[in-house]
Amino acid sequence: MTTQSEQLATFAANLQFSDIPAHVIARCEDLLLDTLGSILAGSTARPVKTIDAFAKLQGPTTGKSQVLGNVRNTTALFASLVNAAAAHMVEQDDVHNGSVFHPAAVVFPPALAVAQEIGASGKELLTACVAGYEVGIRVGEFLGRSHYRIFHTTGTAGTIAAAVTVGRLLKLNPEQMLDAIGSAGTQAAGLWEFLRTAADSKQLHTAKAAANGLIAAYLAKDGFTGAKQILEGAQGMGAGMSTDADPRKLVDGLGTRWALPETSFKYHASCRHTHPAADALQVVMKDNNLSASDIASVVTHVHQGAIDVLGAVVKPETVHQSKFSMGTVLALIAIQNFAGLAEFDAALHDEQVGAFREKVTMELDEEVDTAYPNRWIGKVTVTTNDGRVFKGRVDEPKGDPGNTLSRPEIEDKVMRLGQYENAASTETIRHLIDYVWDLQNKEVIEALV
């Protein structure tokens, strides 16, 4: 009998473009374009610029792989490092609910960098990305809720996803792919402690997941061996990083259930745990014609994961940390009716935002917690200054598969992200949009910008 790790490796190594349903390929293109917008917007941020400066100092100044924000060429390793950091910076990249994992930030940067380096085609790129999503999501589901309480799944499962993505581009055979997974798993890391002090670690998580996964795949191609059961083994990731790991989830519907289309887009520029409540508050305010000044208190009824991640942020010290503050996000919804990048930039020291933040509390809700992580239900109770009480509920926040973004909405989002802090010109962004929509026809992936 083959192990779950062997089944994953065989699936990823053998996956062909023709095996993948058309709607999965189309959604992969959507997610890629969405991610390019996040990379451009994130490239302007200080933590990303710090990682970029390191890459300039330590990495080659020539190569075929592009650093997309500060446009220059280097090797695939350093392009992956910088672009993956940028992809996760502005909190606009995707999330898969069931695994509580952001695949895009760790799949697309190494995929693009390696595709450029080796001259892969558009179809080869898309096939590799689908493989990375399918395996990475299942690893996140396998690690379970207990893992996410301490570990940032995008840093841990993300390292596996990156290795599989690059391994598929390098055409690893099943044995080599298993080695790549083993070497990736032993490097997997990412802890939530950074949130308590507004540290920059979240960008390091995605940067290193992408880079370490790439390293694992390239080493495997040259015969470097890895643990054969790094996931479900007695001293593997499940044993060391989880108390509820379920190996059956590693191969759940492999090849028949496509997990990639289950991924959600982010509409608000904040931690996804804030989105359900934000949408529910919008519904209450719109339906009852309320303004921020009418509201005395907002109780958000949430799952435990939201409390674990957001509870550490009491008074945000940075713009990035404010995106993990339920009170700040709901204040922007109440005051601005939108929680975008510019709104967060202006909110950090805004007295009105600060005053509304104090009105917001989180309470564990049994229904919401039981549904999580497969469903992220939004529930709020709003009390007005004159004593009226309104309850709001959203079963599928904006961006979820059942309430997803259309291609025109994705294009609008990417244009908005790309223009943030003058990261790119309108012409450059339009070129990227057209390039992605024509990706299947590209014989060779070359310069994107």
Coordinates of C-alpha atoms in Angstrom, one line a residue:
M1 CA 0.0 0.0 0.0
T2 CA 1.2 3.5 -0.8
T3 CA 1.4 6.1 1.8
Q4 CA -0.5 9.4 1.7
S5 CA 2.7 11.2 1.0
E6 CA 3.5 8.9 -1.9
Q7 CA 0.0 9.4 -3.3
L8 CA 0.4 13.2 -3.2
A9 CA 3.8 13.1 -4.8
T10 CA 2.5 10.8 -7.6
F11 CA -0.5 13.0 -8.2
A12 CA 1.6 16.1 -8.5
A13 CA 4.3 14.6 -10.6
N14 CA 1.9 13.0 -13.1
L15 CA -0.7 15.8 -13.4
Q16 CA -1.2 17.0 -17.0
F17 CA -2.9 20.1 -18.3
S18 CA -5.5 17.9 -20.0
D19 CA -6.4 16.3 -16.6
I20 CA -7.6 19.6 -15.2
P21 CA -11.2 20.8 -15.8
A22 CA -11.5 24.1 -17.8
H23 CA -13.2 25.9 -14.9
V24 CA -10.3 25.1 -12.6
I25 CA -7.8 26.5 -15.2
A26 CA -9.9 29.6 -15.6
R27 CA -10.1 30.1 -11.8
C28 CA -6.3 29.6 -11.6
E29 CA -5.9 32.4 -14.2
D30 CA -8.2 34.6 -12.0
L31 CA -6.1 33.9 -8.9
L32 CA -2.9 34.6 -10.7
L33 CA -4.0 38.0 -11.9
D34 CA -5.4 38.8 -8.5
T35 CA -2.0 37.9 -7.0
L36 CA 0.0 40.1 -9.5
G37 CA -2.0 43.1 -8.2
S38 CA -1.1 42.2 -4.6
I39 CA 2.6 41.8 -5.6
L40 CA 2.7 45.3 -7.2
A41 CA 0.9 46.9 -4.2
G42 CA 3.0 45.1 -1.7
S43 CA 6.3 46.0 -3.4
T44 CA 6.1 49.5 -2.1
A45 CA 6.0 48.5 1.6
R46 CA 9.0 48.9 3.9
P47 CA 9.3 45.2 5.0
V48 CA 9.3 44.1 1.4
K49 CA 11.8 46.7 0.4
T50 CA 14.1 45.4 3.2
I51 CA 13.8 41.9 1.8
D52 CA 14.4 43.2 -1.7
A53 CA 17.5 45.1 -0.5
F54 CA 18.8 41.8 1.0
A55 CA 18.1 40.1 -2.3
K56 CA 20.0 42.8 -4.2
L57 CA 23.0 42.4 -1.9
Q58 CA 23.1 38.6 -1.9
G59 CA 21.6 37.6 -5.2
P60 CA 22.9 37.8 -8.8
T61 CA 22.1 40.9 -10.7
T62 CA 21.4 39.0 -13.9
G63 CA 19.0 36.2 -14.7
K64 CA 15.7 35.5 -16.4
S65 CA 13.4 35.9 -13.4
Q66 CA 11.8 39.2 -12.6
V67 CA 11.3 41.0 -9.4
L68 CA 8.0 42.5 -10.4
G69 CA 7.6 45.6 -8.2
N70 CA 11.0 47.2 -8.5
V71 CA 11.5 45.7 -12.0
R72 CA 14.8 44.0 -12.3
N73 CA 16.1 40.5 -13.2
T74 CA 17.8 38.0 -10.9
T75 CA 17.7 34.2 -10.4
A76 CA 14.5 32.3 -9.6
L77 CA 15.4 31.9 -6.0
F78 CA 15.7 35.6 -5.2
A79 CA 12.8 36.6 -7.4
S80 CA 10.6 34.1 -5.6
L81 CA 11.8 35.4 -2.2
V82 CA 10.9 39.1 -3.0
N83 CA 7.7 38.5 -4.9
A84 CA 6.3 36.1 -2.3
A85 CA 7.0 38.7 0.4
A86 CA 5.2 41.3 -1.6
A87 CA 2.2 39.1 -2.5
H88 CA 1.2 38.8 1.2
M89 CA 1.9 42.3 2.3
V90 CA -1.3 44.2 1.7
E91 CA -3.7 41.5 2.9
Q92 CA -5.4 41.2 -0.5
D93 CA -4.3 37.7 -1.5
D94 CA -6.6 34.7 -1.6
V95 CA -7.5 32.3 1.2
H96 CA -8.8 28.7 1.2
N97 CA -11.4 28.5 4.0
G98 CA -11.1 24.8 4.9
S99 CA -7.3 24.9 5.3
V100 CA -7.1 28.5 6.5
F101 CA -4.3 28.9 4.0
H102 CA -3.2 31.6 1.5
P103 CA -2.0 29.5 -1.5
A104 CA -1.4 32.3 -4.0
A105 CA 1.4 34.0 -2.1
V106 CA 3.5 30.9 -2.0
V107 CA 2.5 29.2 -5.3
F108 CA 2.5 31.9 -8.0
P109 CA 5.8 33.7 -7.1
P110 CA 8.0 30.6 -7.4
A111 CA 6.0 29.4 -10.4
L112 CA 6.5 32.6 -12.4
A113 CA 10.2 32.8 -11.4
V114 CA 11.0 29.3 -12.4
A115 CA 8.9 29.4 -15.5
Q116 CA 10.8 32.4 -16.7
E117 CA 14.1 30.8 -15.8
I118 CA 13.5 27.5 -17.7
G119 CA 11.3 28.9 -20.4
A120 CA 8.2 27.0 -19.5
S121 CA 4.9 27.5 -21.4
G122 CA 1.7 29.1 -20.1
K123 CA 0.0 25.7 -19.9
E124 CA 3.0 24.2 -18.0
L125 CA 2.8 27.1 -15.6
L126 CA -0.9 26.7 -14.9
T127 CA -0.5 22.9 -14.5
A128 CA 2.2 23.4 -11.9
C129 CA 0.2 26.0 -10.0
V130 CA -2.9 23.8 -9.9
A131 CA -0.7 21.0 -8.5
G132 CA 0.7 23.4 -5.8
Y133 CA -2.8 24.5 -4.8
E134 CA -4.2 20.9 -4.6
V135 CA -1.4 19.6 -2.5
G136 CA -0.9 22.7 -0.3
I137 CA -4.6 23.0 0.5
R138 CA -4.8 19.3 1.5
V139 CA -1.7 19.7 3.7
G140 CA -3.3 22.7 5.5
E141 CA -6.5 20.6 6.0
F142 CA -4.4 17.7 7.3
L143 CA -2.7 19.9 9.9
G144 CA -6.0 21.1 11.3
R145 CA -7.3 23.7 13.6
S146 CA -4.8 23.0 16.4
H147 CA -1.9 23.8 14.1
Y148 CA -3.3 27.2 13.1
R149 CA -3.6 28.3 16.7
I150 CA 0.2 28.5 16.9
F151 CA 1.5 28.2 13.4
H152 CA 0.9 30.3 10.3
T153 CA -0.3 27.7 7.9
T154 CA 0.8 29.7 4.9
G155 CA 4.4 29.4 6.1
T156 CA 4.2 25.7 6.9
A157 CA 1.9 24.1 4.3
G158 CA 3.0 26.8 1.9
T159 CA 6.5 25.4 1.8
I160 CA 5.1 22.1 0.6
A161 CA 2.9 23.9 -2.0
A162 CA 5.9 25.8 -3.3
A163 CA 8.0 22.7 -3.6
V164 CA 5.3 20.8 -5.5
T165 CA 4.7 23.8 -7.8
V166 CA 8.4 24.1 -8.7
G167 CA 8.8 20.3 -8.8
R168 CA 6.1 20.0 -11.4
L169 CA 7.7 22.7 -13.6
L170 CA 11.0 20.8 -13.3
K171 CA 9.2 17.6 -14.3
L172 CA 10.2 15.7 -11.3
N173 CA 9.2 12.0 -11.3
P174 CA 7.1 10.7 -8.3
E175 CA 10.1 9.6 -6.4
Q176 CA 11.8 12.9 -6.8
M177 CA 8.6 14.8 -5.9
L178 CA 8.4 12.8 -2.7
D179 CA 12.0 13.8 -1.9
A180 CA 11.1 17.5 -2.6
I181 CA 8.1 17.3 -0.3
G182 CA 10.3 15.7 2.4
S183 CA 12.9 18.5 2.1
A184 CA 10.3 21.2 2.1
G185 CA 8.5 19.8 5.1
T186 CA 11.6 19.8 7.2
Q187 CA 12.1 23.5 6.5
A188 CA 8.4 24.5 7.1
A189 CA 7.9 27.3 9.6
G190 CA 5.9 30.3 10.7
L191 CA 4.6 31.3 14.1
W192 CA 1.8 33.8 15.0
E193 CA 3.8 35.4 17.9
F194 CA 4.8 38.2 15.6
L195 CA 1.3 39.7 15.8
R196 CA 1.8 40.7 19.4
T197 CA 4.5 43.2 18.7
A198 CA 3.6 44.2 15.1
A199 CA 6.7 42.5 13.8
D200 CA 7.4 42.1 10.0
S201 CA 7.6 38.2 10.2
K202 CA 4.5 37.6 8.1
Q203 CA 6.4 38.7 4.9
L204 CA 9.3 36.4 5.9
H205 CA 6.9 33.5 6.2
T206 CA 5.8 33.7 2.6
A207 CA 9.2 34.7 1.3
K208 CA 10.9 31.7 2.9
A209 CA 8.1 29.3 2.1
A210 CA 8.5 30.1 -1.6
A211 CA 12.3 30.1 -1.5
N212 CA 12.6 27.0 0.6
G213 CA 10.1 25.1 -1.5
L214 CA 12.0 26.0 -4.6
I215 CA 15.3 24.9 -3.0
A216 CA 13.7 21.5 -2.1
A217 CA 12.5 20.9 -5.6
Y218 CA 15.8 21.8 -7.3
L219 CA 17.7 19.6 -4.8
A220 CA 15.4 16.7 -5.5
K221 CA 16.0 17.0 -9.2
D222 CA 19.7 16.5 -8.5
G223 CA 19.2 13.4 -6.3
F224 CA 19.0 15.1 -2.9
T225 CA 16.7 12.8 -0.8
G226 CA 14.1 13.9 1.7
A227 CA 12.0 12.1 4.4
K228 CA 9.5 9.8 2.8
Q229 CA 6.7 10.6 5.3
I230 CA 7.5 14.1 6.4
L231 CA 3.7 14.8 6.7
E232 CA 2.2 11.8 8.4
G233 CA 5.3 10.1 9.9
A234 CA 6.0 9.5 13.5
Q235 CA 8.3 12.5 13.7
G236 CA 6.8 14.5 10.9
M237 CA 4.8 17.7 10.6
G238 CA 1.6 16.3 11.8
A239 CA 3.2 14.8 14.9
G240 CA 5.2 17.9 15.7
M241 CA 2.8 20.7 14.7
S242 CA -0.7 19.5 15.4
T243 CA -2.9 17.6 17.9
D244 CA -5.7 16.9 15.5
A245 CA -3.8 16.0 12.2
D246 CA -5.9 13.7 10.0
P247 CA -3.8 11.9 7.3
R248 CA -7.0 11.0 5.4
K249 CA -7.4 14.6 4.4
L250 CA -4.1 14.5 2.5
V251 CA -5.7 12.5 -0.3
D252 CA -9.3 13.6 0.1
G253 CA -10.8 13.3 -3.4
L254 CA -7.4 13.7 -5.0
G255 CA -7.9 14.1 -8.7
T256 CA -11.7 14.3 -8.5
R257 CA -12.3 17.0 -5.9
W258 CA -10.6 20.2 -7.1
A259 CA -9.8 22.4 -4.1
L260 CA -8.5 25.4 -6.1
P261 CA -11.9 26.7 -7.0
E262 CA -12.9 26.6 -3.3
T263 CA -10.5 29.5 -2.8
S264 CA -11.8 32.9 -1.8
F265 CA -10.8 36.3 -3.0
K266 CA -10.3 39.1 -0.5
Y267 CA -12.5 42.1 -1.0
H268 CA -11.4 44.0 2.2
A269 CA -7.7 44.7 2.6
S270 CA -7.5 43.0 6.0
C271 CA -7.1 39.6 7.7
R272 CA -9.8 37.3 6.3
H273 CA -11.1 36.6 9.8
T274 CA -12.5 40.1 9.9
H275 CA -14.4 39.9 6.6
P276 CA -17.5 38.0 7.7
A277 CA -18.2 40.4 10.5
A278 CA -17.4 43.4 8.2
D279 CA -19.9 42.2 5.6
A280 CA -22.6 41.6 8.3
L281 CA -22.1 45.1 9.7
Q282 CA -22.5 46.5 6.2
V283 CA -25.8 44.7 5.9
V284 CA -27.1 46.0 9.2
M285 CA -26.1 49.5 8.5
K286 CA -27.6 49.5 5.0
D287 CA -30.8 47.8 5.9
N288 CA -31.5 50.1 8.8
N289 CA -30.0 53.3 7.4
L290 CA -27.5 53.7 10.2
S291 CA -24.4 55.8 10.3
A292 CA -21.3 55.3 12.5
S293 CA -22.4 58.0 14.9
D294 CA -25.6 56.1 15.6
I295 CA -23.8 53.0 16.9
A296 CA -23.1 52.5 20.6
S297 CA -21.6 49.0 20.3
V298 CA -21.0 46.1 18.0
V299 CA -20.6 42.5 19.1
T300 CA -19.0 40.2 16.5
H301 CA -20.0 36.5 17.0
V302 CA -16.9 34.7 15.8
H303 CA -15.1 31.3 15.6
Q304 CA -12.2 30.5 17.9
G305 CA -9.6 31.0 15.1
A306 CA -10.6 34.6 14.8
I307 CA -10.1 35.1 18.6
D308 CA -6.7 33.3 18.5
V309 CA -5.4 35.5 15.7
L310 CA -7.1 38.9 16.2
G311 CA -7.3 38.8 20.0
A312 CA -3.6 39.7 20.3
V313 CA -4.2 43.0 18.6
V314 CA -5.7 45.4 21.1
K315 CA -4.3 48.8 19.9
P316 CA -2.6 48.6 16.5
E317 CA 0.9 50.1 16.3
T318 CA 1.3 49.8 12.5
V319 CA -0.9 49.9 9.4
H320 CA -0.3 46.2 8.8
Q321 CA -1.2 45.3 12.4
S322 CA -4.4 47.3 12.1
K323 CA -5.5 44.9 9.5
F324 CA -5.7 42.3 12.2
S325 CA -7.8 44.5 14.5
M326 CA -11.5 43.6 14.3
G327 CA -12.3 47.0 15.7
T328 CA -10.3 49.0 13.2
V329 CA -11.8 47.0 10.2
L330 CA -15.3 47.5 11.4
A331 CA -14.7 51.2 12.1
L332 CA -13.6 51.6 8.5
I333 CA -16.7 49.8 7.3
A334 CA -18.9 52.0 9.5
I335 CA -17.2 55.3 8.7
Q336 CA -16.0 54.8 5.1
N337 CA -18.1 51.8 3.9
F338 CA -14.9 50.3 2.5
A339 CA -11.7 48.9 4.1
G340 CA -9.2 49.4 1.3
L341 CA -5.5 50.2 1.3
A342 CA -5.8 54.0 1.3
E343 CA -8.4 53.8 4.1
F344 CA -6.1 51.7 6.3
D345 CA -3.2 54.1 5.7
A346 CA -5.3 57.0 6.9
A347 CA -6.9 55.1 9.8
L348 CA -4.0 54.3 12.1
H349 CA -4.0 57.6 14.1
D350 CA -7.5 58.7 13.2
E351 CA -9.5 59.6 16.4
Q352 CA -12.9 58.7 14.9
V353 CA -11.6 55.2 13.9
G354 CA -10.0 54.8 17.4
A355 CA -13.2 55.7 19.1
F356 CA -15.3 53.3 17.1
R357 CA -12.7 50.5 17.6
E358 CA -13.4 50.7 21.3
K359 CA -17.1 49.9 20.6
V360 CA -16.3 46.5 19.0
T361 CA -15.9 43.2 20.9
M362 CA -15.6 39.6 19.8
E363 CA -17.5 36.7 21.3
L364 CA -17.2 33.1 20.6
D365 CA -20.3 31.8 18.8
E366 CA -21.1 28.0 18.9
E367 CA -22.7 28.0 15.5
V368 CA -20.0 30.0 13.8
D369 CA -17.3 28.0 15.5
T370 CA -18.8 24.7 14.5
A371 CA -19.1 25.7 10.9
Y372 CA -15.5 26.9 10.8
P373 CA -13.2 26.4 8.9
N374 CA -15.4 25.1 6.0
R375 CA -17.8 28.0 6.3
W376 CA -16.9 31.5 7.6
I377 CA -20.3 32.8 8.9
G378 CA -20.5 36.5 9.7
K379 CA -22.8 37.5 12.6
V380 CA -23.0 40.8 14.5
T381 CA -25.3 42.4 17.1
V382 CA -25.4 46.2 16.7
T383 CA -26.8 48.4 19.5
T384 CA -27.6 52.0 18.8
N385 CA -27.2 55.0 21.0
D386 CA -31.0 55.2 21.5
G387 CA -31.2 51.5 22.6
R388 CA -32.3 49.8 19.4
V389 CA -30.7 46.3 18.7
F390 CA -30.1 44.9 15.2
K391 CA -28.7 41.6 14.3
G392 CA -26.9 41.0 11.0
R393 CA -25.8 37.8 9.3
V394 CA -23.8 36.8 6.2
D395 CA -23.3 33.2 5.2
E396 CA -20.9 33.8 2.4
P397 CA -18.7 36.9 2.6
K398 CA -17.9 38.8 -0.5
G399 CA -15.2 36.8 -2.4
D400 CA -16.2 33.4 -1.2
P401 CA -16.9 30.8 -4.0
G402 CA -20.7 31.3 -3.7
N403 CA -20.2 35.1 -3.7
T404 CA -17.1 35.4 -5.8
L405 CA -15.6 38.2 -7.9
S406 CA -16.3 38.4 -11.6
R407 CA -13.4 39.0 -14.0
P408 CA -14.4 42.6 -14.4
E409 CA -14.3 42.9 -10.6
I410 CA -10.9 41.2 -10.5
E411 CA -9.6 43.6 -13.1
D412 CA -10.9 46.6 -11.2
K413 CA -9.2 45.3 -8.0
V414 CA -5.9 44.7 -9.8
M415 CA -6.0 48.1 -11.3
R416 CA -6.6 49.6 -7.9
L417 CA -3.8 47.6 -6.3
G418 CA -1.3 48.2 -9.1
Q419 CA -1.8 52.0 -8.8
Y420 CA -1.3 52.0 -5.1
E421 CA 1.6 54.2 -4.1
N422 CA 2.3 54.5 -7.9
A423 CA 3.6 50.9 -8.0
A424 CA 2.9 50.6 -11.7
S425 CA 1.4 52.6 -14.6
T426 CA -2.0 52.0 -16.0
E427 CA -0.4 50.7 -19.2
T428 CA 1.7 48.2 -17.3
I429 CA -1.3 46.9 -15.3
R430 CA -3.4 46.6 -18.5
H431 CA -0.6 44.7 -20.1
L432 CA -0.5 42.2 -17.2
I433 CA -4.3 41.8 -17.4
D434 CA -4.1 41.0 -21.1
Y435 CA -1.1 38.7 -20.6
V436 CA -2.8 36.6 -18.0
W437 CA -6.0 36.2 -20.0
D438 CA -3.9 35.0 -22.9
L439 CA -1.6 32.8 -20.8
Q440 CA -2.7 29.4 -22.3
N441 CA -1.4 30.6 -25.7
K442 CA 2.1 31.5 -24.4
E443 CA 4.7 29.1 -25.7
V444 CA 7.3 30.6 -23.4
I445 CA 6.9 32.7 -20.2
E446 CA 9.2 35.6 -20.5
A447 CA 9.2 39.1 -19.0
L448 CA 5.8 40.1 -17.6
V449 CA 6.6 43.8 -17.2

